[in-house]
PDB file of C-alpha atoms in Angstrom:
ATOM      1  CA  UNK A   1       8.079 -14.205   0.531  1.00 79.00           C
ATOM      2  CA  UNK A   2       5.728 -10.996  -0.393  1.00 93.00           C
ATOM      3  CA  UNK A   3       5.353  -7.820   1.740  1.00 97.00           C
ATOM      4  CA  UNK A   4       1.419  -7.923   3.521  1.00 98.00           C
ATOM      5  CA  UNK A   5      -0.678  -4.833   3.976  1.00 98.00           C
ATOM      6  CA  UNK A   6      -3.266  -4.983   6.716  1.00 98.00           C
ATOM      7  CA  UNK A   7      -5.959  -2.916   8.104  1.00 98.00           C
ATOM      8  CA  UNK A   8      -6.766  -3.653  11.370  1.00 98.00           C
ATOM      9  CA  UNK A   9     -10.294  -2.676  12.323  1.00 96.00           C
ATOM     10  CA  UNK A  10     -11.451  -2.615  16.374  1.00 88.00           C
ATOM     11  CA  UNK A  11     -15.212  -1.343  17.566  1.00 80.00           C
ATOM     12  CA  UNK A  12     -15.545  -0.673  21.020  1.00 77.00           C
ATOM     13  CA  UNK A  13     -16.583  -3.705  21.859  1.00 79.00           C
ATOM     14  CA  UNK A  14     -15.366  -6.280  19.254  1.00 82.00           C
ATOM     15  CA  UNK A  15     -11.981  -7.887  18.742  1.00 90.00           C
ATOM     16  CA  UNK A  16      -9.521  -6.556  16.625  1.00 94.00           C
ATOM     17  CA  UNK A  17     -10.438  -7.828  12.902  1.00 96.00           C
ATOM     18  CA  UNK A  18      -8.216  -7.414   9.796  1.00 97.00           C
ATOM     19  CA  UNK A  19     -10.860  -4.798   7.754  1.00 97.00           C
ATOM     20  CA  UNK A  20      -8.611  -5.036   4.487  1.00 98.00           C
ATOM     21  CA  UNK A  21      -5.505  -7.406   3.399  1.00 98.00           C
ATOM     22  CA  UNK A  22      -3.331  -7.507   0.165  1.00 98.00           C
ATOM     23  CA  UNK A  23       0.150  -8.454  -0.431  1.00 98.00           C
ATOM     24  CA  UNK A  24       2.621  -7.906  -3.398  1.00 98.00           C
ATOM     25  CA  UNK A  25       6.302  -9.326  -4.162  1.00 96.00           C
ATOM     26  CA  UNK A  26       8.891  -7.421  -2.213  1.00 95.00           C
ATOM     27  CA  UNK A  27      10.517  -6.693  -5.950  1.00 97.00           C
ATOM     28  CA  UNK A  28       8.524  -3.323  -5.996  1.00 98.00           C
ATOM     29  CA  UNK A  29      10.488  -1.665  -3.293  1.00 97.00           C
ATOM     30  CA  UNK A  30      12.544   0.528  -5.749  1.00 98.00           C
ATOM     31  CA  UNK A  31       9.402   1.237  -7.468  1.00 98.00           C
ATOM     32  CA  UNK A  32       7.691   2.653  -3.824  1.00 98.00           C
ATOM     33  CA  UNK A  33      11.100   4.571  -3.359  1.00 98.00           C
ATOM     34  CA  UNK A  34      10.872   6.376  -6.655  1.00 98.00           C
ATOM     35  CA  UNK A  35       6.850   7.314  -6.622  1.00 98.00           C
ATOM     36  CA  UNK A  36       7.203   8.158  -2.850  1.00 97.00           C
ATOM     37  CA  UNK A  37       5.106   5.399  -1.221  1.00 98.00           C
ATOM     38  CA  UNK A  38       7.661   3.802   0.593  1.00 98.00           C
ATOM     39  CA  UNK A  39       7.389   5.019   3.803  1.00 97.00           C
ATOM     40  CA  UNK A  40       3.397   5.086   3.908  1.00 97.00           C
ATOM     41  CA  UNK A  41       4.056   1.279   2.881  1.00 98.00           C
ATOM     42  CA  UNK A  42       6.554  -0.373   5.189  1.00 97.00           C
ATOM     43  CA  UNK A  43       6.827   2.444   8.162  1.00 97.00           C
ATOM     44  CA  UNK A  44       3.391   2.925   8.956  1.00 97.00           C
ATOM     45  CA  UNK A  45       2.557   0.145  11.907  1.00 97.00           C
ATOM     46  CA  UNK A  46       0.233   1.619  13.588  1.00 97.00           C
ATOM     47  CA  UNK A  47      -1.094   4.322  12.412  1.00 98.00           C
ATOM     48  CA  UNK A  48      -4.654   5.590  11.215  1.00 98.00           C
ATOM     49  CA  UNK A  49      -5.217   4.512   7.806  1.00 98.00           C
ATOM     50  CA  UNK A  50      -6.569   8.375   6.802  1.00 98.00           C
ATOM     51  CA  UNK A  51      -2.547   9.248   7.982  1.00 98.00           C
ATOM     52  CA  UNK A  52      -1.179   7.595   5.038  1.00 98.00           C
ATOM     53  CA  UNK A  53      -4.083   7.522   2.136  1.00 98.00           C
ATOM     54  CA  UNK A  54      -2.800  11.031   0.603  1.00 98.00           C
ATOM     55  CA  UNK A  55       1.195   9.168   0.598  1.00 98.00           C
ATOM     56  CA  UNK A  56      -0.704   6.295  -1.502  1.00 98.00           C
ATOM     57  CA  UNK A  57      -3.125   8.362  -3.527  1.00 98.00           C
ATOM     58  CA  UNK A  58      -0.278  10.503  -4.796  1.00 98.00           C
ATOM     59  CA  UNK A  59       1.441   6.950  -5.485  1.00 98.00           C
ATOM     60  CA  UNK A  60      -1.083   5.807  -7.785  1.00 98.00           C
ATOM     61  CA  UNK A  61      -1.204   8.782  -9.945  1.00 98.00           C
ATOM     62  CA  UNK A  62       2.390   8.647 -10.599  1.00 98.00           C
ATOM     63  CA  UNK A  63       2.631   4.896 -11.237  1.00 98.00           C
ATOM     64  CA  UNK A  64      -0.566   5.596 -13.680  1.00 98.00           C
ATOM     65  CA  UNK A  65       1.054   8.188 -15.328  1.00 97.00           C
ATOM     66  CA  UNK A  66       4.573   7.182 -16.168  1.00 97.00           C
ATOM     67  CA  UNK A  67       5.240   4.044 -17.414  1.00 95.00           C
ATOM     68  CA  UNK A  68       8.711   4.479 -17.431  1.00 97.00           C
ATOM     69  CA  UNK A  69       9.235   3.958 -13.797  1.00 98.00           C
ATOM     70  CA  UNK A  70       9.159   0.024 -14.975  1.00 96.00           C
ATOM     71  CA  UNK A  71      12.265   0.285 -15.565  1.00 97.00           C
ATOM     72  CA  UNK A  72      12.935   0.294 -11.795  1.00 97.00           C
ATOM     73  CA  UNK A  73      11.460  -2.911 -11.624  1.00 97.00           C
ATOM     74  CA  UNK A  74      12.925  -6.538 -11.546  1.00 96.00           C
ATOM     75  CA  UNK A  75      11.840  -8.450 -14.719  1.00 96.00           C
ATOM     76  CA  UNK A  76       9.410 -10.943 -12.717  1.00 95.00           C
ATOM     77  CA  UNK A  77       7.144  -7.255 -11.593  1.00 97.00           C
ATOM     78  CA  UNK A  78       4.656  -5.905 -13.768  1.00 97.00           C
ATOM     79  CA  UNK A  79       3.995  -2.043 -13.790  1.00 98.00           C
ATOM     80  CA  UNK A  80       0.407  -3.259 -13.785  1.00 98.00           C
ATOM     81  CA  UNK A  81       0.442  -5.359 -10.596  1.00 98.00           C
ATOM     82  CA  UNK A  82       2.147  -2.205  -8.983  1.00 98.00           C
ATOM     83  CA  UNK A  83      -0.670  -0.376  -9.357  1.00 98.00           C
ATOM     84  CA  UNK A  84      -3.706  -2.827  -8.643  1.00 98.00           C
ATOM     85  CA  UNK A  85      -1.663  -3.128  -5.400  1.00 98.00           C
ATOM     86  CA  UNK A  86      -1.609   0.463  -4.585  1.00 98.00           C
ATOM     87  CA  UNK A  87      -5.156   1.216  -5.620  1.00 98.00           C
ATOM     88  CA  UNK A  88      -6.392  -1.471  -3.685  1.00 98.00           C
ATOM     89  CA  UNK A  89      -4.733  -0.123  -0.161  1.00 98.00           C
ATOM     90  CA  UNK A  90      -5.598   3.465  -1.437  1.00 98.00           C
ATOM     91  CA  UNK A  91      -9.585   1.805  -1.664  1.00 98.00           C
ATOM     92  CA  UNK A  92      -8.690   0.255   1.629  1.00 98.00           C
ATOM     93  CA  UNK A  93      -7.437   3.193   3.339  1.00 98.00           C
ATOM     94  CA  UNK A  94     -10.555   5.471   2.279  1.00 98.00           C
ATOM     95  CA  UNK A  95     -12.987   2.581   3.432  1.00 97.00           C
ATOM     96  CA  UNK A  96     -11.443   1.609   6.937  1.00 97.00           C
ATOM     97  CA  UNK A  97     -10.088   5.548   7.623  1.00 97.00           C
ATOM     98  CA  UNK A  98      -9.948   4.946  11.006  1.00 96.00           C
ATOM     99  CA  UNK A  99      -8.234   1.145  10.928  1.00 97.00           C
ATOM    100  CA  UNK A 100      -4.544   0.700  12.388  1.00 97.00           C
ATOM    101  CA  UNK A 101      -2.247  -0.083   9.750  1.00 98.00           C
ATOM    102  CA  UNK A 102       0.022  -3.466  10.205  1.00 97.00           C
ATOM    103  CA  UNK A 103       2.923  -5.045   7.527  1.00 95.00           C
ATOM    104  CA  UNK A 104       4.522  -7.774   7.698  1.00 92.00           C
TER     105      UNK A 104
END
């Protein structure tokens, strides 16, 4: 089972389409705890991507900068998967600013 991070985009007149997708092992959550992303990550249904970019951003620089926090991590996580993951729904969130977050 992996954790899913969605962007849901809706124009005025359009359906609700997912704008931006990625998903990463559940493993990481002591990881998003430590670097602060938690929250943004798994308690953010529903709101405007913009809300929760900064959470991420600041995410990303720490997991950049300090490889020590893979420590925190089981041995099947990389350090390096952590962050593609977060830099991708940092991309995501600056693209789609106005999308509706969703996790599943």
């Amino acid at each position: 089972m992996s954790f899913v991070f969605r962007l849901i985009s809706q124009d005025e007149d359009a359906a609700p389409s997912v704008a931006f997708q990625d998903s990463v092992s559940p493993g990481y959550v002591p990881l998003w705890e430590a670097v602060g992303v938690y929250d943004a990550l798994y308690n953010s249904d529903g709101r405007e991507a913009r809300d929760i970019s900064r959470a991420i951003a600041y995410g990303v620089d720490r997991v950049a900068d300090d490889e020590a926090l893979g420590r925190l991590l089981p041995p099947a996580c990389r350090l390096e998967e952590a962050l593609r993951f977060l830099e991708n729904v940092h991309r995501g969130c600056t693209i789609h600013a106005s999308a509706r977050v969703e996790t599943r």
